[in-house]
Coordinates of C-alpha atoms in Angstrom, one line a residue:
M1 CA -157.7 6.3 -35.9
N2 CA -159.9 8.3 -33.5
N3 CA -161.1 11.0 -35.8
L4 CA -162.0 8.9 -38.7
P5 CA -163.9 11.1 -41.2
N6 CA -165.1 8.1 -43.2
K7 CA -168.8 7.1 -43.2
Q8 CA -168.0 3.4 -43.4
N9 CA -165.9 1.1 -41.3
P10 CA -163.4 -0.4 -43.7
F11 CA -161.0 -1.4 -40.9
G12 CA -163.6 -3.6 -39.2
L13 CA -163.4 -1.6 -36.0
R14 CA -165.7 -2.4 -33.1
P15 CA -167.6 0.5 -31.5
Y16 CA -165.3 0.4 -28.5
E17 CA -162.3 1.0 -30.7
F18 CA -163.6 4.3 -32.0
L19 CA -163.3 5.8 -28.5
P20 CA -162.3 8.3 -27.3
L21 CA -163.8 10.8 -29.8
P22 CA -163.7 14.6 -29.7
F23 CA -166.4 16.4 -27.8
P24 CA -169.8 16.6 -29.5
C25 CA -169.5 20.4 -30.0
D26 CA -166.2 19.9 -31.8
Y27 CA -166.8 16.9 -34.1
D28 CA -170.1 15.7 -35.7
P29 CA -169.4 12.9 -38.2
G30 CA -173.2 12.7 -39.0
P31 CA -176.0 10.1 -38.7
E32 CA -174.7 7.7 -41.3
Y33 CA -171.4 7.4 -39.3
F34 CA -173.4 6.8 -36.2
Y35 CA -175.5 4.1 -37.8
M36 CA -172.7 2.3 -39.5
N37 CA -170.2 2.3 -36.7
F38 CA -172.4 2.2 -33.6
V39 CA -176.0 1.3 -34.2
S40 CA -175.6 -1.5 -36.8
P41 CA -173.0 -3.5 -34.7
L42 CA -175.2 -3.3 -31.6
I43 CA -178.3 -5.0 -33.3
S44 CA -176.9 -8.5 -33.1
D45 CA -175.9 -8.0 -29.4
M46 CA -179.5 -7.0 -28.5
I47 CA -180.9 -10.1 -30.4
T48 CA -178.4 -12.3 -28.6
M49 CA -179.3 -10.8 -25.2
M50 CA -183.0 -11.3 -25.8
D51 CA -182.4 -14.9 -26.9
T52 CA -180.4 -15.6 -23.7
G53 CA -183.4 -14.5 -21.7
L54 CA -184.0 -14.0 -18.0
Y55 CA -184.2 -17.1 -15.8
V56 CA -187.1 -16.8 -13.4
D57 CA -187.6 -18.4 -9.9
D58 CA -191.3 -19.4 -9.6
K59 CA -191.2 -19.4 -5.8
A60 CA -189.9 -15.9 -5.8
V61 CA -192.6 -14.8 -8.2
E62 CA -195.3 -16.2 -5.8
S63 CA -193.6 -14.4 -2.9
L64 CA -193.7 -11.2 -4.9
R65 CA -197.5 -11.6 -5.4
E66 CA -197.9 -11.9 -1.6
T67 CA -195.6 -8.9 -1.1
I68 CA -197.8 -6.7 -3.4
T69 CA -201.0 -7.7 -1.6
T70 CA -199.4 -7.0 1.8
V71 CA -197.9 -3.7 0.7
L72 CA -201.0 -2.4 -0.9
E73 CA -203.1 -3.3 2.1
N74 CA -200.6 -1.3 4.2
V75 CA -200.8 1.6 1.8
D76 CA -204.6 1.8 2.3
A77 CA -204.2 1.5 6.1
V78 CA -201.5 4.1 6.4
L79 CA -203.3 6.6 4.2
L80 CA -206.5 6.1 6.2
R81 CA -204.9 7.2 9.4
N82 CA -202.6 9.9 8.0
K83 CA -203.9 13.2 9.4
T84 CA -203.0 15.1 6.2
I85 CA -205.1 12.7 4.2
Q86 CA -207.9 12.9 6.7
K87 CA -207.9 16.7 6.3
Y88 CA -208.0 16.3 2.5
Q89 CA -210.9 13.8 2.9
L90 CA -212.9 16.4 4.9
L91 CA -212.4 18.9 2.0
R92 CA -213.4 16.2 -0.4
I93 CA -216.5 15.5 1.6
K94 CA -217.4 19.2 1.7
K95 CA -216.8 19.5 -2.0
A96 CA -218.7 16.2 -2.7
Q97 CA -221.6 17.4 -0.6
K98 CA -221.7 20.7 -2.5
S99 CA -221.5 18.9 -5.8
H100 CA -224.1 16.4 -4.7
Y101 CA -226.5 19.1 -3.6
A102 CA -226.0 21.0 -6.8
K103 CA -226.6 18.0 -8.9
C104 CA -229.7 16.9 -7.0
T105 CA -231.2 20.4 -7.0
E106 CA -230.2 21.5 -10.5
K107 CA -233.8 20.7 -11.8
T108 CA -235.7 22.4 -9.0
R109 CA -238.3 24.9 -10.1
K110 CA -239.0 28.5 -9.1
L111 CA -242.5 29.7 -8.0
E112 CA -242.8 31.5 -11.3
Y113 CA -242.8 28.2 -13.2
Y114 CA -246.3 27.4 -11.7
L115 CA -247.8 30.9 -11.5
K116 CA -250.8 31.3 -13.7
E117 CA -254.1 33.2 -13.9
Y118 CA -257.1 32.2 -11.8
D119 CA -259.4 29.5 -13.3
D120 CA -262.9 29.8 -11.8
K121 CA -263.7 26.3 -12.9
S122 CA -260.7 24.8 -10.9
K123 CA -261.6 23.6 -7.4
T124 CA -257.8 23.8 -6.5
D125 CA -257.5 27.4 -7.7
R126 CA -260.8 28.3 -5.8
S127 CA -259.6 26.6 -2.6
F128 CA -256.3 28.4 -2.5
V129 CA -257.8 31.8 -3.3
I130 CA -260.6 31.4 -0.6
N131 CA -258.2 30.2 2.0
R132 CA -255.9 33.1 1.4
Y133 CA -258.9 35.5 1.6
L134 CA -260.1 34.0 4.9
T135 CA -256.5 34.2 6.3
E136 CA -256.3 37.9 5.3
I137 CA -259.6 38.7 7.1
N138 CA -258.7 36.7 10.2
R139 CA -261.1 33.8 9.7
I140 CA -258.5 31.0 9.9
E141 CA -260.9 28.7 11.8
D142 CA -263.0 28.5 8.6
L143 CA -260.2 27.2 6.3
R144 CA -260.7 23.9 4.6
D145 CA -258.8 21.7 2.1
D146 CA -261.5 21.8 -0.6
W147 CA -263.9 24.5 -1.5
T148 CA -266.5 23.1 -3.9
V149 CA -269.1 25.4 -5.3
K150 CA -271.7 23.7 -3.0
N151 CA -269.6 24.2 0.1
L152 CA -269.0 27.8 -0.8
K153 CA -272.7 28.5 -1.3
Q154 CA -273.6 26.9 2.0
Y155 CA -270.9 28.9 3.8
N156 CA -271.8 32.2 2.2
V157 CA -275.6 31.9 3.0
F158 CA -274.9 33.2 6.5
K159 CA -271.8 35.3 5.7
N160 CA -273.1 37.0 2.6
D161 CA -269.5 38.1 1.8
K162 CA -269.1 40.3 -1.2
F163 CA -265.8 38.8 -2.3
L164 CA -267.1 35.3 -2.0
S165 CA -270.3 36.2 -3.8
G166 CA -268.2 37.5 -6.6
L167 CA -266.4 34.1 -6.9
L168 CA -269.8 32.3 -6.9
N169 CA -271.5 34.5 -9.6
K170 CA -268.2 35.1 -11.4
T171 CA -268.3 38.8 -11.1
Y172 CA -264.9 38.9 -9.3
N173 CA -262.2 41.4 -10.2
K174 CA -259.4 39.4 -12.0
H175 CA -256.8 41.9 -10.5
S176 CA -258.0 41.4 -7.0
E177 CA -255.1 41.3 -4.5
Y178 CA -256.7 38.2 -2.8
I179 CA -256.8 36.3 -6.1
K180 CA -253.1 37.2 -6.8
L181 CA -252.1 36.1 -3.4
G182 CA -254.1 32.9 -3.6
M183 CA -252.5 32.0 -6.9
I184 CA -249.1 32.7 -5.5
D185 CA -249.8 30.3 -2.6
L186 CA -250.9 27.7 -5.1
A187 CA -247.7 28.2 -7.2
A188 CA -245.6 28.0 -4.0
Y189 CA -247.4 24.8 -3.0
K190 CA -246.8 23.1 -6.3
A191 CA -243.1 24.2 -6.4
E192 CA -242.7 22.8 -2.9
L193 CA -244.2 19.5 -3.9
W194 CA -241.7 19.3 -6.9
N195 CA -238.6 20.7 -5.1
R196 CA -238.9 19.0 -1.6
P197 CA -237.7 15.5 -2.6
R198 CA -234.8 17.1 -4.6
Y199 CA -233.7 19.2 -1.7
D200 CA -234.1 16.2 0.7
K201 CA -231.9 14.1 -1.6
G202 CA -229.4 17.0 -1.9
N203 CA -229.1 17.3 1.9
S204 CA -228.5 13.6 2.3
T205 CA -224.9 12.5 2.9
A206 CA -222.9 12.3 -0.4
P207 CA -221.0 9.1 -0.8
V208 CA -217.2 9.6 -0.7
D209 CA -214.8 6.8 -1.3
A210 CA -211.5 6.4 0.5
F211 CA -208.5 8.3 -0.8
N212 CA -207.4 6.7 -4.1
P213 CA -203.6 7.0 -4.5
G214 CA -203.9 6.1 -8.2
S215 CA -206.3 9.0 -9.0
P216 CA -204.6 11.9 -10.9
Q217 CA -207.4 14.2 -9.9
Q218 CA -207.1 13.5 -6.2
K219 CA -203.3 13.9 -6.3
Q220 CA -203.8 17.2 -8.0
E221 CA -206.2 18.3 -5.3
L222 CA -204.1 17.0 -2.5
F223 CA -200.9 18.8 -3.6
A224 CA -203.0 22.0 -4.3
M225 CA -204.3 21.8 -0.7
L226 CA -200.6 21.5 0.5
N227 CA -199.5 24.4 -1.8
I228 CA -197.0 22.2 -3.4
A229 CA -196.2 23.2 -7.0
P230 CA -195.7 20.4 -9.6
L231 CA -192.3 19.8 -11.0
A232 CA -193.7 19.4 -14.5
H233 CA -197.0 20.0 -16.4
S234 CA -198.9 17.9 -18.9
D235 CA -198.3 18.9 -22.5
T236 CA -202.0 18.2 -23.4
T237 CA -204.0 19.5 -20.4
G238 CA -201.5 21.9 -18.8
D239 CA -202.3 20.4 -15.4
G240 CA -199.5 19.4 -13.0
S241 CA -197.9 16.1 -13.6
W242 CA -197.8 13.9 -10.5
G243 CA -196.4 10.7 -12.0
R244 CA -194.2 8.5 -9.8
E245 CA -190.9 9.9 -11.0
Y246 CA -192.0 13.4 -9.9
I247 CA -193.3 12.2 -6.6
E248 CA -189.9 10.4 -6.0
E249 CA -188.2 13.7 -6.8
L250 CA -190.5 15.6 -4.5
K251 CA -189.7 13.1 -1.7
K252 CA -186.0 13.9 -2.1
Q253 CA -186.8 17.6 -1.9
T254 CA -189.0 17.3 1.2
P255 CA -187.4 18.1 4.6
D256 CA -187.1 15.2 7.0
D257 CA -189.2 16.9 9.6
R258 CA -192.3 16.8 7.4
K259 CA -193.0 13.2 8.4
E260 CA -196.7 13.1 7.4
L261 CA -195.8 14.3 3.9
H262 CA -193.0 11.8 3.6
E263 CA -195.4 9.0 4.6
I264 CA -197.9 10.1 1.9
L265 CA -195.2 10.3 -0.8
Q266 CA -193.9 6.9 0.1
M267 CA -197.3 5.4 0.0
L268 CA -198.0 6.9 -3.4
I269 CA -194.7 5.5 -4.7
D270 CA -195.4 2.1 -3.2
H271 CA -198.9 2.1 -4.8
S272 CA -197.6 3.1 -8.2
Y273 CA -194.9 0.4 -8.2
G274 CA -197.5 -2.1 -7.0
G275 CA -199.5 -1.4 -10.1
I276 CA -196.5 -1.5 -12.4
I277 CA -195.4 -4.9 -10.9
R278 CA -198.9 -6.4 -11.3
N279 CA -199.5 -5.1 -14.8
N280 CA -196.0 -5.3 -16.1
F281 CA -193.8 -7.8 -14.3
L282 CA -196.3 -10.4 -13.0
K283 CA -198.2 -10.3 -16.2
A284 CA -195.0 -10.9 -18.1
F285 CA -193.9 -13.7 -15.7
D286 CA -197.2 -15.4 -16.3
T287 CA -197.4 -14.8 -20.1
F288 CA -193.9 -14.8 -21.4
T289 CA -192.0 -17.3 -19.2
I290 CA -191.5 -20.6 -21.0
D291 CA -189.6 -23.4 -19.3
G292 CA -188.4 -21.0 -16.6
V293 CA -187.0 -18.4 -19.0
M294 CA -188.6 -15.1 -20.0
H295 CA -187.5 -13.6 -23.3
G296 CA -188.4 -9.9 -23.3
N297 CA -188.2 -7.3 -26.1
V298 CA -185.6 -4.6 -26.4
R299 CA -186.0 -1.6 -28.7
L300 CA -182.6 -0.2 -29.5
F301 CA -182.6 3.6 -29.0
G302 CA -186.4 3.6 -28.4
A303 CA -186.4 6.7 -26.1
K304 CA -186.2 10.4 -27.1
S305 CA -182.8 10.4 -25.4
F306 CA -181.7 7.4 -27.5
R307 CA -181.7 5.1 -24.5
P308 CA -183.1 1.6 -25.2
T309 CA -186.7 0.8 -24.2
S310 CA -188.1 -2.6 -23.4
N311 CA -191.4 -4.5 -22.9
S312 CA -192.7 -7.9 -21.8
P313 CA -191.6 -6.9 -19.2
N314 CA -190.4 -3.3 -19.3
L315 CA -187.4 -3.7 -17.0
L316 CA -186.9 0.1 -17.1
N317 CA -189.9 0.3 -14.8
A318 CA -188.2 -1.7 -12.1
P319 CA -188.6 -0.1 -8.7
S320 CA -185.7 1.9 -7.4
T321 CA -183.3 0.3 -4.9
K322 CA -184.9 1.9 -1.8
S323 CA -188.4 0.7 -2.8
I324 CA -190.1 -2.0 -0.7
Y325 CA -190.6 -4.0 -3.9
A326 CA -187.0 -3.8 -5.2
K327 CA -185.6 -6.9 -3.5
P328 CA -188.7 -9.1 -3.9
L329 CA -188.8 -8.3 -7.6
K330 CA -185.1 -8.7 -8.2
K331 CA -185.0 -12.0 -6.4
C332 CA -187.2 -13.4 -9.2
F333 CA -184.3 -13.2 -11.6
V334 CA -181.7 -15.9 -11.1
P335 CA -178.9 -17.7 -12.9
P336 CA -179.7 -20.7 -15.2
S337 CA -178.5 -23.2 -12.6
D338 CA -176.6 -23.7 -9.3
D339 CA -173.4 -23.8 -11.2
Y340 CA -173.8 -20.1 -12.2
L341 CA -174.0 -16.8 -10.5
V342 CA -175.4 -13.4 -11.5
Y343 CA -172.8 -10.7 -12.1
A344 CA -174.0 -7.1 -12.3
I345 CA -172.0 -4.0 -12.9
D346 CA -173.0 -0.3 -13.4
L347 CA -171.5 3.0 -14.2
N348 CA -171.5 5.1 -11.0
A349 CA -173.2 8.5 -11.3
L350 CA -172.9 8.4 -15.0
E351 CA -175.2 11.4 -15.7
D352 CA -173.4 13.7 -13.3
R353 CA -170.0 12.7 -14.6
V354 CA -171.2 13.3 -18.2
I355 CA -172.5 16.8 -17.5
G356 CA -169.3 17.6 -15.7
N357 CA -167.3 16.5 -18.8
L358 CA -169.6 18.1 -21.4
S359 CA -169.8 21.4 -19.5
G360 CA -166.4 21.5 -17.9
D361 CA -168.0 23.0 -14.9
E362 CA -165.4 23.3 -12.2
N363 CA -167.6 22.5 -9.2
K364 CA -169.4 19.6 -10.8
C365 CA -166.0 18.1 -11.8
S366 CA -164.6 18.7 -8.3
V367 CA -167.3 16.6 -6.8
F368 CA -165.6 13.6 -8.5
L369 CA -162.0 14.7 -8.8
E370 CA -161.7 15.9 -5.2
G371 CA -164.3 13.8 -3.4
I372 CA -166.4 16.8 -2.5
D373 CA -169.9 16.1 -1.3
G374 CA -172.3 17.9 -3.6
H375 CA -174.9 18.8 -1.0
S376 CA -172.2 20.3 1.3
L377 CA -170.8 22.3 -1.6
N378 CA -174.3 23.6 -2.4
S379 CA -175.0 24.4 1.3
C380 CA -171.9 26.5 1.6
D381 CA -172.8 28.6 -1.3
Y382 CA -176.6 29.0 -0.7
Y383 CA -176.1 29.8 3.0
K384 CA -172.5 31.1 3.1
E385 CA -173.0 33.7 5.8
E386 CA -174.9 31.3 8.0
V387 CA -172.2 28.7 7.6
I388 CA -169.3 31.1 8.2
K389 CA -171.0 32.3 11.5
I390 CA -170.8 28.7 12.7
L391 CA -167.5 27.5 11.2
G392 CA -165.6 30.8 10.7
D393 CA -164.2 32.1 7.4
P394 CA -161.1 30.1 6.2
G395 CA -160.9 32.5 3.3
D396 CA -161.3 29.8 0.6
S397 CA -164.6 28.3 -0.5
K398 CA -163.3 24.8 -1.0
T399 CA -161.7 24.8 2.5
L400 CA -165.0 25.9 3.9
V401 CA -166.8 23.0 2.1
K402 CA -164.3 20.6 3.6
L403 CA -164.8 22.0 7.1
F404 CA -168.5 21.6 6.5
M405 CA -168.1 18.0 5.4
D406 CA -166.1 17.2 8.5
E407 CA -168.9 18.5 10.7
V408 CA -171.5 16.5 8.7
F409 CA -169.3 13.4 9.3
K410 CA -169.2 14.3 13.1
E411 CA -173.0 14.5 13.0
N412 CA -173.2 18.2 13.9
K413 CA -177.0 18.6 14.0
I414 CA -176.9 22.3 13.0
I415 CA -174.7 21.7 10.0
A416 CA -176.7 18.6 9.1
A417 CA -179.9 20.7 9.1
I418 CA -178.3 23.3 6.8
R419 CA -177.3 20.5 4.4
Q420 CA -180.8 19.0 4.5
K421 CA -182.5 22.3 3.7
S422 CA -180.3 22.7 0.6
K423 CA -181.5 19.5 -0.9
P424 CA -185.0 20.6 -2.1
V425 CA -183.5 23.7 -3.5
T426 CA -180.9 21.8 -5.5
F427 CA -183.4 19.2 -6.8
K428 CA -185.8 21.8 -8.0
L429 CA -183.2 23.9 -9.7
A430 CA -181.7 20.8 -11.3
Y431 CA -185.2 20.1 -12.7
G432 CA -185.2 23.6 -14.3
G433 CA -187.0 25.3 -11.4
Y434 CA -187.4 29.1 -11.1
P435 CA -187.9 31.4 -8.1
D436 CA -191.1 30.4 -6.4
I437 CA -190.7 31.8 -2.9
H438 CA -193.6 34.1 -3.6
K439 CA -195.8 31.0 -4.1
G440 CA -194.7 29.3 -0.9
G441 CA -191.8 27.5 -2.6
V442 CA -188.1 27.2 -1.5
I443 CA -186.3 29.0 -4.4
S444 CA -185.5 32.7 -3.9
Q445 CA -184.0 34.8 -6.6
E446 CA -180.7 34.7 -4.6
L447 CA -180.7 30.9 -4.5
F448 CA -181.5 30.8 -8.2
D449 CA -178.6 33.1 -9.0
A450 CA -176.3 31.2 -6.7
Y451 CA -177.0 27.9 -8.4
H452 CA -176.6 29.1 -12.0
N453 CA -174.0 31.9 -11.6
D454 CA -171.8 30.8 -8.7
L455 CA -172.1 27.1 -8.2
Y456 CA -172.6 25.7 -11.7
P457 CA -172.0 28.4 -14.3
G458 CA -170.4 26.0 -16.7
I459 CA -173.6 23.9 -16.8
S460 CA -175.8 26.9 -17.4
D461 CA -173.4 28.1 -20.1
Y462 CA -173.5 24.6 -21.7
K463 CA -177.3 24.5 -21.7
E464 CA -177.7 28.0 -23.2
N465 CA -174.7 28.4 -25.5
Y466 CA -174.3 24.9 -26.8
V467 CA -177.6 23.0 -26.4
L468 CA -180.0 25.8 -27.2
H469 CA -177.7 27.8 -29.5
Q470 CA -176.7 24.9 -31.7
T471 CA -180.3 23.6 -32.0
K472 CA -181.6 27.0 -33.0
E473 CA -178.8 27.4 -35.5
D474 CA -178.8 23.9 -37.1
G475 CA -182.3 22.6 -36.3
F476 CA -180.7 19.7 -34.5
L477 CA -178.5 19.0 -31.5
H478 CA -175.5 16.7 -31.9
L479 CA -175.5 14.4 -28.9
G480 CA -172.3 12.6 -29.8
L481 CA -170.8 9.9 -32.1
G482 CA -172.9 11.4 -35.0
C483 CA -176.2 11.0 -33.3
R484 CA -178.6 13.9 -33.7
I485 CA -181.9 15.0 -32.1
Y486 CA -184.0 17.4 -34.2
S487 CA -186.3 20.2 -32.9
D488 CA -188.3 22.9 -34.6
D489 CA -189.0 24.5 -31.2
P490 CA -185.7 24.6 -29.2
D491 CA -187.0 26.9 -26.5
G492 CA -190.0 24.7 -25.8
D493 CA -187.9 21.5 -26.1
I494 CA -184.9 22.7 -24.1
R495 CA -185.5 20.4 -21.2
T496 CA -185.8 17.3 -23.5
L497 CA -182.7 18.4 -25.5
H498 CA -180.6 19.1 -22.4
N499 CA -181.6 15.7 -20.8
A500 CA -180.9 13.9 -24.1
S501 CA -177.5 15.4 -24.4
V502 CA -176.6 13.8 -21.1
Q503 CA -178.7 10.6 -21.1
F504 CA -177.5 9.7 -24.6
W505 CA -174.2 8.6 -23.1
S506 CA -175.8 5.5 -21.5
I507 CA -174.9 4.2 -24.9
L508 CA -171.5 3.4 -23.2
T509 CA -173.2 0.4 -21.6
L510 CA -174.4 -0.8 -25.0
I511 CA -170.9 -0.3 -26.4
A512 CA -169.6 -2.3 -23.4
V513 CA -172.1 -5.1 -24.2
N514 CA -170.7 -5.3 -27.7
E515 CA -167.1 -5.3 -26.6
M516 CA -167.7 -7.8 -23.8
N517 CA -169.4 -10.2 -26.2
H518 CA -166.3 -9.9 -28.5
R519 CA -163.9 -10.6 -25.6
I520 CA -166.0 -13.5 -24.3
R521 CA -165.8 -15.1 -27.8
E522 CA -162.1 -14.4 -28.1
A523 CA -161.4 -15.9 -24.7
G524 CA -163.5 -19.0 -25.5
L525 CA -165.8 -18.3 -22.6
T526 CA -169.2 -18.4 -24.3
N527 CA -170.3 -21.4 -22.2
E528 CA -169.1 -19.7 -19.0
I529 CA -170.4 -16.1 -19.4
A530 CA -173.4 -14.6 -21.1
I531 CA -175.1 -11.1 -21.0
C532 CA -178.8 -11.4 -20.1
S533 CA -179.8 -7.7 -19.7
T534 CA -178.9 -4.1 -19.7
I535 CA -180.8 -1.4 -17.8
Y536 CA -179.8 2.2 -18.3
D537 CA -176.2 2.2 -16.9
S538 CA -176.1 -1.4 -15.7
I539 CA -175.2 -4.7 -17.3
Y540 CA -176.3 -8.1 -16.0
F541 CA -174.3 -11.4 -16.8
Y542 CA -174.6 -15.0 -16.0
V543 CA -171.2 -16.3 -15.0
K544 CA -169.8 -19.7 -14.1
K545 CA -169.4 -20.1 -10.3
D546 CA -165.6 -20.1 -10.7
A547 CA -163.3 -17.6 -9.2
T548 CA -160.9 -17.5 -12.2
C549 CA -163.8 -16.9 -14.6
I550 CA -165.4 -14.2 -12.3
K551 CA -162.1 -12.4 -12.0
W552 CA -161.7 -12.4 -15.8
L553 CA -165.2 -10.9 -16.1
N554 CA -164.7 -8.4 -13.4
D555 CA -161.4 -7.1 -14.7
N556 CA -162.6 -6.8 -18.3
A557 CA -166.0 -5.3 -17.5
V558 CA -164.5 -2.6 -15.3
E559 CA -161.8 -1.8 -17.9
V560 CA -164.4 -1.6 -20.7
L561 CA -166.9 0.6 -18.9
C562 CA -164.2 2.9 -17.5
M563 CA -162.6 3.5 -21.0
P564 CA -162.5 7.2 -21.8
Y565 CA -165.1 8.1 -24.3
L566 CA -164.1 11.7 -24.9
E567 CA -160.6 13.1 -25.8
N568 CA -159.2 15.1 -22.9
Q569 CA -162.0 13.8 -20.7
I570 CA -161.9 15.5 -17.3
V571 CA -163.9 13.2 -15.1
P572 CA -163.3 9.4 -15.5
N573 CA -166.0 6.8 -15.4
D574 CA -166.3 4.6 -12.4
A575 CA -167.7 1.1 -12.3
E576 CA -168.0 -1.7 -9.7
G577 CA -169.2 -5.2 -10.0
E578 CA -171.4 -7.4 -7.7
I579 CA -172.2 -11.1 -7.7
G580 CA -175.0 -13.2 -6.2
K581 CA -177.5 -15.9 -6.5
N582 CA -180.2 -13.5 -7.8
W583 CA -180.5 -9.9 -8.8
G584 CA -181.7 -8.8 -5.3
E585 CA -179.0 -10.2 -3.1
L586 CA -175.6 -9.2 -4.5
T587 CA -172.2 -8.8 -2.9
K588 CA -169.6 -6.3 -4.2
V589 CA -166.5 -7.5 -6.0
V590 CA -164.0 -4.7 -5.7
K591 CA -161.8 -3.6 -8.6
N592 CA -158.8 -5.8 -9.2
S593 CA -160.0 -8.4 -6.8
S594 CA -157.7 -11.4 -6.6
I595 CA -158.9 -15.0 -7.2
K596 CA -158.6 -15.5 -3.4
D597 CA -160.8 -12.5 -2.7
I598 CA -163.4 -13.8 -5.1
E599 CA -163.3 -17.3 -3.6
G600 CA -164.0 -15.7 -0.3
V601 CA -167.0 -13.9 -1.7
I602 CA -168.4 -17.1 -3.2
K603 CA -168.0 -18.9 0.1
K604 CA -169.8 -16.1 1.9
L605 CA -172.7 -16.4 -0.7
E606 CA -172.9 -20.1 -0.1
K607 CA -173.0 -19.6 3.6
N608 CA -175.6 -16.8 3.6
Y609 CA -177.9 -18.0 0.8
G610 CA -177.3 -21.7 0.5

């Protein structure tokens, strides 16, 4: 039944019942198969979920507004006193002053603009020429502002100066050096009159606003000053992309001892999420909440990777768990009444497990199969000689990693520092980074080779010999279940293609939604359990505050999400549920919890949250 070649579904199978299927590289049943057996059955589930809606706590929404105001005020205050930002502001002031000066003086005029031939009818021309002549013959005491013809005649009666007589009777030499110099003085005077206010304005202090954490240009300039290369570039401008997701990634890569940079990155993240919550969530709360319920929109497979997208609000924009906004926002989402609880469950590290399964990479799989810490594994390969000097050589790489992990657990500061410095290397390489040590980066050619050739050769081979090769050969990449992504530029689209081949499998949560809806109906629990949302690898339910009902939900949800999706799957899925009185305050419900265990959790919730 697994390898059905038919394009239709004559047996009435649910999407869940088609799993597991062969690996995407081995079996591509085509788009019609994907639509008929997976897409079409999911449409009604998405409509039902949107119709159920999200119940909203008005008091929590108002508290969220206050949180945003407080956090954004803190962002401004922290950035104002951050020394790195202060240094950047000084550079901005210098740059602004230079730009201000250039703009103010761009219409200044050179002396040549006013230089002209002597006009013997012009009192101004005559005055400048006579004064220059008197200066040249050391008669400075005779200078005057205006030389009328009458004044000149009276002055020259006693002097009987040949040059002055020439000016009076107009027999002067047009090429006289004194006339040339006088006219230069006049031109300089006029140029000074025109230019001085412009130079004065240019030399005035240029206005420079406080650092704007929402300005793409200022972020570009800041990271350029810090010699930090962007993780990605804009397809349109070619400039570095400094969106929130890349700043979050950069924060993960940044060593702990760079406290000022960590502070800046966190403030940029907080500011970005503040804007998102104001413009997305609060706007949606105010606009789309009717009688305490908000009905958002879900677009099935709206993303390039075939993940769903949503709006009104876009729940995919919710801040990450560590964000200062995460809990205040999630507390806004509550069950429909005091008789119900929120139950949430998610697939643990789905993307890493998927790439392990698709690539068959030994080390990536061992992270899950043997409980090996990924950063410890990477550290022992990147800095093997350094680690061996400290721990000795056990002769086996995995034994060395386990020794390393023991020292991390014992809080060995030297080992912890080695593990920490491996993180930015790994994150950059996982994002498709190349050697950048010559640019002040952290990736040397040796580390690049270690990651791709020693640590995760299976992933590199999968990316090159399946993702890239198949797309070049077929014009499309089969992601799985018959779903295809097309490309006429595989080399240029390799990152999107590779990411899509992994992220596509968040469809497992959608398949789980469909299967859980079926089981809820079959069990007659439609009044006790309802699905209200799915975000990437998570599913949210409303569930009756009843231990028996919660146990049924927990057992079935874990089973469905952990069902193998590939034949001969290497790394199993892992899922764990939580319950609470809102999305922000959840308590774990372990797998196979007994009714008694769940009753204990409910009592704890009542005690802690009323």
